PDB file of C-alpha atoms in Angstrom:
ATOM      1  CA  MET A   1     -20.142  -7.168   0.676  1.00 72.00           C
ATOM      2  CA  LEU A   2     -18.868  -4.682  -1.897  1.00 90.00           C
ATOM      3  CA  PHE A   3     -16.369  -6.856  -3.763  1.00 97.00           C
ATOM      4  CA  ALA A   4     -16.401 -10.473  -4.866  1.00 97.00           C
ATOM      5  CA  ASN A   5     -12.628 -10.737  -4.422  1.00 98.00           C
ATOM      6  CA  ARG A   6      -9.384  -8.771  -4.752  1.00 98.00           C
ATOM      7  CA  GLN A   7      -9.348  -9.171  -8.537  1.00 97.00           C
ATOM      8  CA  GLN A   8     -12.721  -7.477  -8.893  1.00 98.00           C
ATOM      9  CA  ALA A   9     -11.634  -4.705  -6.538  1.00 98.00           C
ATOM     10  CA  ALA A  10      -8.462  -4.192  -8.589  1.00 98.00           C
ATOM     11  CA  ALA A  11     -10.431  -4.036 -11.840  1.00 98.00           C
ATOM     12  CA  ARG A  12     -12.643  -1.307 -10.382  1.00 98.00           C
ATOM     13  CA  LEU A  13      -9.609   0.588  -9.136  1.00 98.00           C
ATOM     14  CA  ALA A  14      -8.029   0.332 -12.603  1.00 98.00           C
ATOM     15  CA  HIS A  15     -11.143   1.959 -14.078  1.00 98.00           C
ATOM     16  CA  ALA A  16     -10.950   4.753 -11.491  1.00 98.00           C
ATOM     17  CA  LEU A  17      -7.261   5.256 -12.298  1.00 98.00           C
ATOM     18  CA  ALA A  18      -7.700   5.227 -16.073  1.00 98.00           C
ATOM     19  CA  ALA A  19      -6.205   8.731 -16.381  1.00 98.00           C
ATOM     20  CA  TYR A  20      -2.780   7.154 -15.749  1.00 98.00           C
ATOM     21  CA  LYS A  21      -3.053   4.429 -18.380  1.00 97.00           C
ATOM     22  CA  GLY A  22      -0.130   4.549 -20.797  1.00 94.00           C
ATOM     23  CA  LYS A  23       1.918   6.877 -18.583  1.00 97.00           C
ATOM     24  CA  ASN A  24       4.119   4.071 -17.205  1.00 97.00           C
ATOM     25  CA  PRO A  25       2.972   4.432 -13.581  1.00 98.00           C
ATOM     26  CA  LEU A  26       4.922   2.624 -10.896  1.00 98.00           C
ATOM     27  CA  ILE A  27       2.466   0.429  -8.991  1.00 98.00           C
ATOM     28  CA  LEU A  28       3.678  -0.276  -5.467  1.00 98.00           C
ATOM     29  CA  ALA A  29       1.713  -2.891  -3.550  1.00 98.00           C
ATOM     30  CA  ILE A  30       1.778  -3.312   0.220  1.00 97.00           C
ATOM     31  CA  PRO A  31       2.423  -7.036   0.899  1.00 96.00           C
ATOM     32  CA  ARG A  32       0.998  -9.369   1.072  1.00 95.00           C
ATOM     33  CA  GLY A  33      -2.687  -9.037   0.247  1.00 95.00           C
ATOM     34  CA  ALA A  34      -2.340  -6.150  -2.179  1.00 98.00           C
ATOM     35  CA  VAL A  35       0.274  -7.770  -4.425  1.00 98.00           C
ATOM     36  CA  PRO A  36      -2.240  -9.639  -6.649  1.00 97.00           C
ATOM     37  CA  MET A  37      -4.138  -6.355  -6.944  1.00 98.00           C
ATOM     38  CA  GLY A  38      -0.955  -4.511  -7.870  1.00 98.00           C
ATOM     39  CA  GLN A  39      -0.310  -7.065 -10.601  1.00 97.00           C
ATOM     40  CA  ARG A  40      -3.767  -6.438 -12.088  1.00 97.00           C
ATOM     41  CA  LEU A  41      -3.318  -2.657 -11.925  1.00 98.00           C
ATOM     42  CA  ALA A  42       0.079  -2.828 -13.603  1.00 97.00           C
ATOM     43  CA  GLN A  43      -1.356  -4.948 -16.398  1.00 97.00           C
ATOM     44  CA  GLU A  44      -4.396  -2.737 -16.999  1.00 97.00           C
ATOM     45  CA  LEU A  45      -2.591   0.608 -16.710  1.00 98.00           C
ATOM     46  CA  GLY A  46       0.561  -0.403 -18.583  1.00 97.00           C
ATOM     47  CA  GLY A  47       2.745   0.197 -15.545  1.00 97.00           C
ATOM     48  CA  GLU A  48       5.481  -1.540 -13.561  1.00 97.00           C
ATOM     49  CA  LEU A  49       4.981  -3.524 -10.398  1.00 97.00           C
ATOM     50  CA  ASP A  50       7.024  -3.513  -7.216  1.00 97.00           C
ATOM     51  CA  VAL A  51       6.382  -3.699  -3.487  1.00 97.00           C
ATOM     52  CA  VAL A  52       6.726  -1.081  -0.782  1.00 97.00           C
ATOM     53  CA  LEU A  53       7.711  -2.718   2.478  1.00 97.00           C
ATOM     54  CA  VAL A  54       6.110  -1.428   5.644  1.00 97.00           C
ATOM     55  CA  ARG A  55       4.866  -3.206   8.746  1.00 96.00           C
ATOM     56  CA  LYS A  56       2.203  -2.611  11.327  1.00 96.00           C
ATOM     57  CA  LEU A  57       3.300  -2.060  14.927  1.00 97.00           C
ATOM     58  CA  ARG A  58       1.026  -4.480  16.740  1.00 97.00           C
ATOM     59  CA  ALA A  59      -0.791  -3.792  19.969  1.00 96.00           C
ATOM     60  CA  PRO A  60       0.139  -6.052  22.903  1.00 95.00           C
ATOM     61  CA  PHE A  61      -2.333  -8.961  23.193  1.00 91.00           C
ATOM     62  CA  ASN A  62      -4.134  -7.804  20.018  1.00 92.00           C
ATOM     63  CA  PRO A  63      -1.823  -8.222  17.012  1.00 92.00           C
ATOM     64  CA  GLU A  64      -4.515  -7.228  14.515  1.00 89.00           C
ATOM     65  CA  PHE A  65      -4.775  -3.733  16.009  1.00 93.00           C
ATOM     66  CA  ALA A  66      -2.201  -1.201  14.794  1.00 95.00           C
ATOM     67  CA  LEU A  67      -0.503   1.190  17.199  1.00 97.00           C
ATOM     68  CA  GLY A  68       1.481   2.593  14.281  1.00 96.00           C
ATOM     69  CA  SER A  69       3.784   1.368  11.540  1.00 97.00           C
ATOM     70  CA  ILE A  70       7.388   1.354  10.383  1.00 97.00           C
ATOM     71  CA  ASP A  71       9.011   1.622   6.957  1.00 95.00           C
ATOM     72  CA  GLU A  72      12.118   0.074   5.433  1.00 94.00           C
ATOM     73  CA  SER A  73      14.346   2.961   6.551  1.00 92.00           C
ATOM     74  CA  GLY A  74      13.245   2.663  10.184  1.00 95.00           C
ATOM     75  CA  TRP A  75      10.976   5.733  10.235  1.00 95.00           C
ATOM     76  CA  ALA A  76       7.951   5.015  12.413  1.00 96.00           C
ATOM     77  CA  TYR A  77       4.454   6.469  12.629  1.00 96.00           C
ATOM     78  CA  ILE A  78       2.959   6.199  16.125  1.00 97.00           C
ATOM     79  CA  ALA A  79      -0.786   6.696  16.535  1.00 95.00           C
ATOM     80  CA  ASP A  80      -1.938   9.207  19.137  1.00 94.00           C
ATOM     81  CA  TYR A  81      -3.787   6.447  21.021  1.00 95.00           C
ATOM     82  CA  ALA A  82      -0.774   4.092  21.174  1.00 96.00           C
ATOM     83  CA  GLU A  83       0.126   4.697  24.837  1.00 95.00           C
ATOM     84  CA  SER A  84      -3.431   4.249  26.054  1.00 95.00           C
ATOM     85  CA  ALA A  85      -3.596   0.932  24.159  1.00 95.00           C
ATOM     86  CA  GLY A  86      -0.520  -0.451  25.906  1.00 95.00           C
ATOM     87  CA  GLY A  87       2.181   0.931  23.637  1.00 96.00           C
ATOM     88  CA  THR A  88       4.815   1.930  26.173  1.00 96.00           C
ATOM     89  CA  ALA A  89       8.112   3.302  24.895  1.00 96.00           C
ATOM     90  CA  ALA A  90       9.883   0.039  25.752  1.00 97.00           C
ATOM     91  CA  TYR A  91       7.225  -2.100  24.072  1.00 97.00           C
ATOM     92  CA  LEU A  92       7.212   0.028  20.912  1.00 97.00           C
ATOM     93  CA  GLU A  93      11.002  -0.098  20.617  1.00 97.00           C
ATOM     94  CA  GLN A  94      10.915  -3.884  20.833  1.00 97.00           C
ATOM     95  CA  GLU A  95       8.095  -4.062  18.290  1.00 98.00           C
ATOM     96  CA  LYS A  96       9.946  -1.758  15.883  1.00 98.00           C
ATOM     97  CA  GLN A  97      12.971  -4.024  15.950  1.00 97.00           C
ATOM     98  CA  ALA A  98      10.842  -7.118  15.348  1.00 97.00           C
ATOM     99  CA  GLN A  99       9.029  -5.576  12.407  1.00 97.00           C
ATOM    100  CA  ARG A 100      12.221  -4.227  10.823  1.00 97.00           C
ATOM    101  CA  ALA A 101      13.626  -7.746  10.945  1.00 97.00           C
ATOM    102  CA  THR A 102      10.533  -8.969   9.091  1.00 96.00           C
ATOM    103  CA  ILE A 103      10.956  -6.209   6.494  1.00 96.00           C
ATOM    104  CA  ARG A 104      14.594  -7.178   5.911  1.00 96.00           C
ATOM    105  CA  ALA A 105      13.636 -10.835   5.504  1.00 95.00           C
ATOM    106  CA  ARG A 106      10.891  -9.975   3.025  1.00 95.00           C
ATOM    107  CA  ARG A 107      13.171  -7.780   0.950  1.00 94.00           C
ATOM    108  CA  ALA A 108      15.651 -10.652   0.731  1.00 94.00           C
ATOM    109  CA  GLN A 109      12.844 -12.998  -0.349  1.00 94.00           C
ATOM    110  CA  TYR A 110      10.937 -10.751  -2.713  1.00 94.00           C
ATOM    111  CA  THR A 111      13.597  -8.895  -4.716  1.00 90.00           C
ATOM    112  CA  PRO A 112      16.894 -10.656  -3.998  1.00 90.00           C
ATOM    113  CA  LEU A 113      18.741  -9.464  -7.110  1.00 81.00           C
ATOM    114  CA  ARG A 114      18.073  -5.723  -7.080  1.00 83.00           C
ATOM    115  CA  PRO A 115      17.167  -2.709  -4.933  1.00 85.00           C
ATOM    116  CA  PRO A 116      13.622  -1.293  -4.945  1.00 90.00           C
ATOM    117  CA  ILE A 117      12.610   0.450  -8.165  1.00 94.00           C
ATOM    118  CA  ASP A 118      13.391   4.163  -7.900  1.00 96.00           C
ATOM    119  CA  PRO A 119      10.159   6.234  -7.698  1.00 97.00           C
ATOM    120  CA  ALA A 120      11.905   9.580  -8.320  1.00 98.00           C
ATOM    121  CA  GLY A 121      10.152  11.654 -10.950  1.00 98.00           C
ATOM    122  CA  ARG A 122       7.492   9.026 -11.597  1.00 98.00           C
ATOM    123  CA  ILE A 123       3.754   8.665 -11.188  1.00 98.00           C
ATOM    124  CA  VAL A 124       3.553   6.334  -8.185  1.00 98.00           C
ATOM    125  CA  ILE A 125       0.364   4.512  -7.192  1.00 98.00           C
ATOM    126  CA  VAL A 126       0.424   2.794  -3.793  1.00 98.00           C
ATOM    127  CA  VAL A 127      -2.236   0.107  -3.498  1.00 98.00           C
ATOM    128  CA  ASP A 128      -3.624  -1.866  -0.588  1.00 98.00           C
ATOM    129  CA  ASP A 129      -6.706  -4.093  -0.379  1.00 98.00           C
ATOM    130  CA  GLY A 130      -8.278  -1.737   2.153  1.00 97.00           C
ATOM    131  CA  LEU A 131      -7.467   0.484   5.105  1.00 97.00           C
ATOM    132  CA  ALA A 132      -8.627   0.296   8.694  1.00 94.00           C
ATOM    133  CA  THR A 133      -6.492   2.636  10.796  1.00 93.00           C
ATOM    134  CA  GLY A 134      -4.373   3.618   7.767  1.00 96.00           C
ATOM    135  CA  ALA A 135      -1.138   3.179   9.727  1.00 95.00           C
ATOM    136  CA  THR A 136       0.766   1.087   7.182  1.00 96.00           C
ATOM    137  CA  MET A 137      -0.316   3.320   4.311  1.00 98.00           C
ATOM    138  CA  ILE A 138       0.962   6.392   6.176  1.00 97.00           C
ATOM    139  CA  SER A 139       4.419   4.837   6.514  1.00 97.00           C
ATOM    140  CA  ALA A 140       4.416   3.774   2.863  1.00 97.00           C
ATOM    141  CA  LEU A 141       3.469   7.234   1.610  1.00 98.00           C
ATOM    142  CA  HIS A 142       5.930   8.963   3.939  1.00 96.00           C
ATOM    143  CA  ALA A 143       8.776   6.740   2.723  1.00 96.00           C
ATOM    144  CA  LEU A 144       7.941   7.375  -0.918  1.00 97.00           C
ATOM    145  CA  ARG A 145       7.479  11.130  -0.543  1.00 97.00           C
ATOM    146  CA  ALA A 146      11.086  11.345   0.638  1.00 95.00           C
ATOM    147  CA  ARG A 147      12.173   9.827  -2.685  1.00 96.00           C
ATOM    148  CA  LYS A 148      10.528  12.618  -4.722  1.00 97.00           C
ATOM    149  CA  PRO A 149       7.914  11.063  -7.001  1.00 98.00           C
ATOM    150  CA  ALA A 150       6.292  13.365  -9.569  1.00 98.00           C
ATOM    151  CA  HIS A 151       2.802  12.447  -8.342  1.00 98.00           C
ATOM    152  CA  LEU A 152       1.911  10.203  -5.394  1.00 98.00           C
ATOM    153  CA  VAL A 153      -1.429   8.388  -5.337  1.00 98.00           C
ATOM    154  CA  CYS A 154      -2.992   6.220  -2.619  1.00 98.00           C
ATOM    155  CA  ALA A 155      -5.453   3.735  -4.163  1.00 98.00           C
ATOM    156  CA  VAL A 156      -7.688   1.474  -2.072  1.00 98.00           C
ATOM    157  CA  PRO A 157     -11.078  -0.150  -2.582  1.00 98.00           C
ATOM    158  CA  VAL A 158     -12.472   0.580   0.877  1.00 98.00           C
ATOM    159  CA  ALA A 159     -11.673   2.528   4.049  1.00 98.00           C
ATOM    160  CA  PRO A 160     -13.478   4.426   6.808  1.00 97.00           C
ATOM    161  CA  ALA A 161     -14.098   8.072   5.935  1.00 97.00           C
ATOM    162  CA  ASP A 162     -12.015   9.332   8.868  1.00 96.00           C
ATOM    163  CA  THR A 163      -9.066   7.199   7.754  1.00 97.00           C
ATOM    164  CA  VAL A 164      -9.281   8.655   4.252  1.00 97.00           C
ATOM    165  CA  GLU A 165      -9.182  12.131   5.778  1.00 97.00           C
ATOM    166  CA  LYS A 166      -6.112  11.198   7.825  1.00 96.00           C
ATOM    167  CA  ILE A 167      -4.300   9.819   4.741  1.00 97.00           C
ATOM    168  CA  ARG A 168      -4.910  12.874   2.572  1.00 96.00           C
ATOM    169  CA  ALA A 169      -1.972  14.839   4.047  1.00 96.00           C
ATOM    170  CA  TYR A 170       0.495  12.197   2.871  1.00 97.00           C
ATOM    171  CA  ALA A 171      -0.500  11.852  -0.813  1.00 98.00           C
ATOM    172  CA  ASP A 172      -1.182  14.111  -3.768  1.00 98.00           C
ATOM    173  CA  GLU A 173      -4.351  12.143  -4.449  1.00 98.00           C
ATOM    174  CA  VAL A 174      -6.434   9.519  -2.656  1.00 98.00           C
ATOM    175  CA  VAL A 175      -8.686   7.198  -4.661  1.00 98.00           C
ATOM    176  CA  CYS A 176     -11.089   5.253  -2.445  1.00 98.00           C
ATOM    177  CA  LEU A 177     -14.027   3.441  -4.027  1.00 98.00           C
ATOM    178  CA  ALA A 178     -16.170   3.175  -0.879  1.00 97.00           C
ATOM    179  CA  THR A 179     -16.261   4.613   2.647  1.00 97.00           C
ATOM    180  CA  PRO A 180     -18.870   2.556   4.560  1.00 96.00           C
ATOM    181  CA  GLU A 181     -20.190   3.921   7.831  1.00 94.00           C
ATOM    182  CA  LEU A 182     -20.078   0.587   9.650  1.00 94.00           C
ATOM    183  CA  PHE A 183     -16.482  -0.605   9.406  1.00 95.00           C
ATOM    184  CA  ARG A 184     -15.056  -3.428  11.521  1.00 92.00           C
ATOM    185  CA  ALA A 185     -12.390  -4.972   9.278  1.00 94.00           C
ATOM    186  CA  VAL A 186     -11.311  -4.878   5.635  1.00 96.00           C
ATOM    187  CA  GLY A 187     -12.310  -8.501   5.067  1.00 96.00           C
ATOM    188  CA  GLN A 188     -15.994  -7.820   5.764  1.00 96.00           C
ATOM    189  CA  PHE A 189     -16.246  -6.035   2.403  1.00 97.00           C
ATOM    190  CA  TYR A 190     -15.111  -9.048   0.331  1.00 98.00           C
ATOM    191  CA  SER A 191     -17.034 -12.249  -0.365  1.00 97.00           C
ATOM    192  CA  ASP A 192     -13.741 -14.081  -0.907  1.00 97.00           C
ATOM    193  CA  PHE A 193     -10.720 -12.778   1.032  1.00 97.00           C
ATOM    194  CA  PRO A 194      -8.083 -15.518   1.297  1.00 96.00           C
ATOM    195  CA  GLN A 195      -4.648 -15.082   2.822  1.00 95.00           C
ATOM    196  CA  VAL A 196      -1.860 -14.331   0.352  1.00 97.00           C
ATOM    197  CA  ASP A 197       1.378 -16.121   1.241  1.00 96.00           C
ATOM    198  CA  ASP A 198       5.007 -15.308   0.482  1.00 95.00           C
ATOM    199  CA  ALA A 199       5.196 -17.936  -2.268  1.00 95.00           C
ATOM    200  CA  GLU A 200       2.387 -16.221  -4.200  1.00 96.00           C
ATOM    201  CA  VAL A 201       4.020 -12.812  -3.793  1.00 96.00           C
ATOM    202  CA  ILE A 202       7.356 -14.147  -5.066  1.00 95.00           C
ATOM    203  CA  GLU A 203       5.691 -15.818  -8.047  1.00 95.00           C
ATOM    204  CA  ILE A 204       3.851 -12.615  -9.009  1.00 95.00           C
ATOM    205  CA  LEU A 205       7.017 -10.532  -8.750  1.00 94.00           C
ATOM    206  CA  ARG A 206       8.954 -13.114 -10.735  1.00 91.00           C
ATOM    207  CA  GLY A 207       6.277 -13.080 -13.433  1.00 87.00           C
ATOM    208  CA  SER A 208       6.449  -9.301 -13.653  1.00 80.00           C
ATOM    209  CA  GLY A 209      10.231  -9.392 -13.995  1.00 65.00           C
ATOM    210  CA  ALA A 210      10.606  -7.519 -10.721  1.00 58.00           C
ATOM    211  CA  THR A 211      12.885 -10.089  -9.094  1.00 50.00           C
ATOM    212  CA  GLU A 212      15.323 -10.240 -12.007  1.00 49.00           C
ATOM    213  CA  ARG A 213      15.743  -6.571 -12.879  1.00 46.00           C
ATOM    214  CA  ALA A 214      19.365  -5.590 -12.426  1.00 36.00           C
ATOM    215  CA  GLY A 215      18.865  -2.074 -11.092  1.00 38.00           C
ATOM    216  CA  PRO A 216      16.404   0.744 -10.494  1.00 35.00           C
ATOM    217  CA  ILE A 217      14.295   2.033 -13.347  1.00 31.00           C
ATOM    218  CA  THR A 218      14.982   5.555 -14.563  1.00 31.00           C
ATOM    219  CA  ALA A 219      12.315   8.237 -14.264  1.00 31.00           C
ATOM    220  CA  SER A 220       9.497   8.118 -16.801  1.00 33.00           C
ATOM    221  CA  THR A 221       9.583  10.671 -19.572  1.00 30.00           C
ATOM    222  CA  CYS A 222       5.794  10.656 -19.913  1.00 32.00           C
ATOM    223  CA  PRO A 223       4.303  13.994 -18.817  1.00 30.00           C
ATOM    224  CA  LEU A 224       1.678  13.999 -16.105  1.00 31.00           C
ATOM    225  CA  THR A 225      -1.635  15.253 -17.408  1.00 30.00           C
ATOM    226  CA  THR A 226      -4.304  16.825 -15.287  1.00 29.00           C
ATOM    227  CA  GLY A 227      -7.242  15.249 -17.105  1.00 33.00           C
ATOM    228  CA  SER A 228      -9.636  13.061 -15.157  1.00 32.00           C
ATOM    229  CA  PRO A 229     -11.791  10.066 -16.037  1.00 32.00           C
ATOM    230  CA  ALA A 230     -15.402  10.787 -16.929  1.00 31.00           C
ATOM    231  CA  SER A 231     -16.598   9.058 -13.785  1.00 32.00           C
ATOM    232  CA  ARG A 232     -14.553   9.353 -10.604  1.00 37.00           C
ATOM    233  CA  PRO A 233     -15.039   7.860  -7.144  1.00 45.00           C
ATOM    234  CA  ILE A 234     -14.260   9.702  -3.948  1.00 42.00           C
ATOM    235  CA  ARG A 235     -10.928  11.490  -4.478  1.00 41.00           C
ATOM    236  CA  ARG A 236      -9.125  13.565  -1.953  1.00 39.00           C
ATOM    237  CA  ARG A 237      -5.593  14.853  -2.301  1.00 37.00           C
TER     238      ARG A 237
END
């Protein structure tokens, strides 16, 4: 195990991302597991917390395996192995519709009084508790790139090296604390890896003020510096 729990992983990520402290970064967590981590990052970096809603497109008979992913706008990433894993065109269309319905329901639950915070012109850090195939992160980064952030960062505690390489084309920077050779599932790298439910996500967002904010935040006026922390983990653009 590399991490005791998500809080420890988030603290280590905050140290790796210290160059952005005080620059009002927008921390976007992928629900549900990454939301407690996003809260910790926002607190330590002096940023704002929100969620980016994307969903895995599940393989038939193996819902834990991703054939791709879909974002809030309906754009979908389909992995090159999807067809060989049972992802026919008809199946994928049905799965897209199911996952978009889940995204709409979560948006109504999580931030009922406002639209997503506008990432335009801001330092945006997208966090997840780990990557396996990287499918959901690809959709998240693609969706955010279209909204013109000043600098787009993917931040995760752990991922396979080949997944990190695949992600690099979608972000300006990738911060990954560890790339173990033997990788079966994200949970194997945590001693304590409980499920995070919708009630916890809603409570965290309410505590951050994210559910009550009346409208999108304007772009930060803080300039992006190119300095780096003294000690950096694996970083790829």
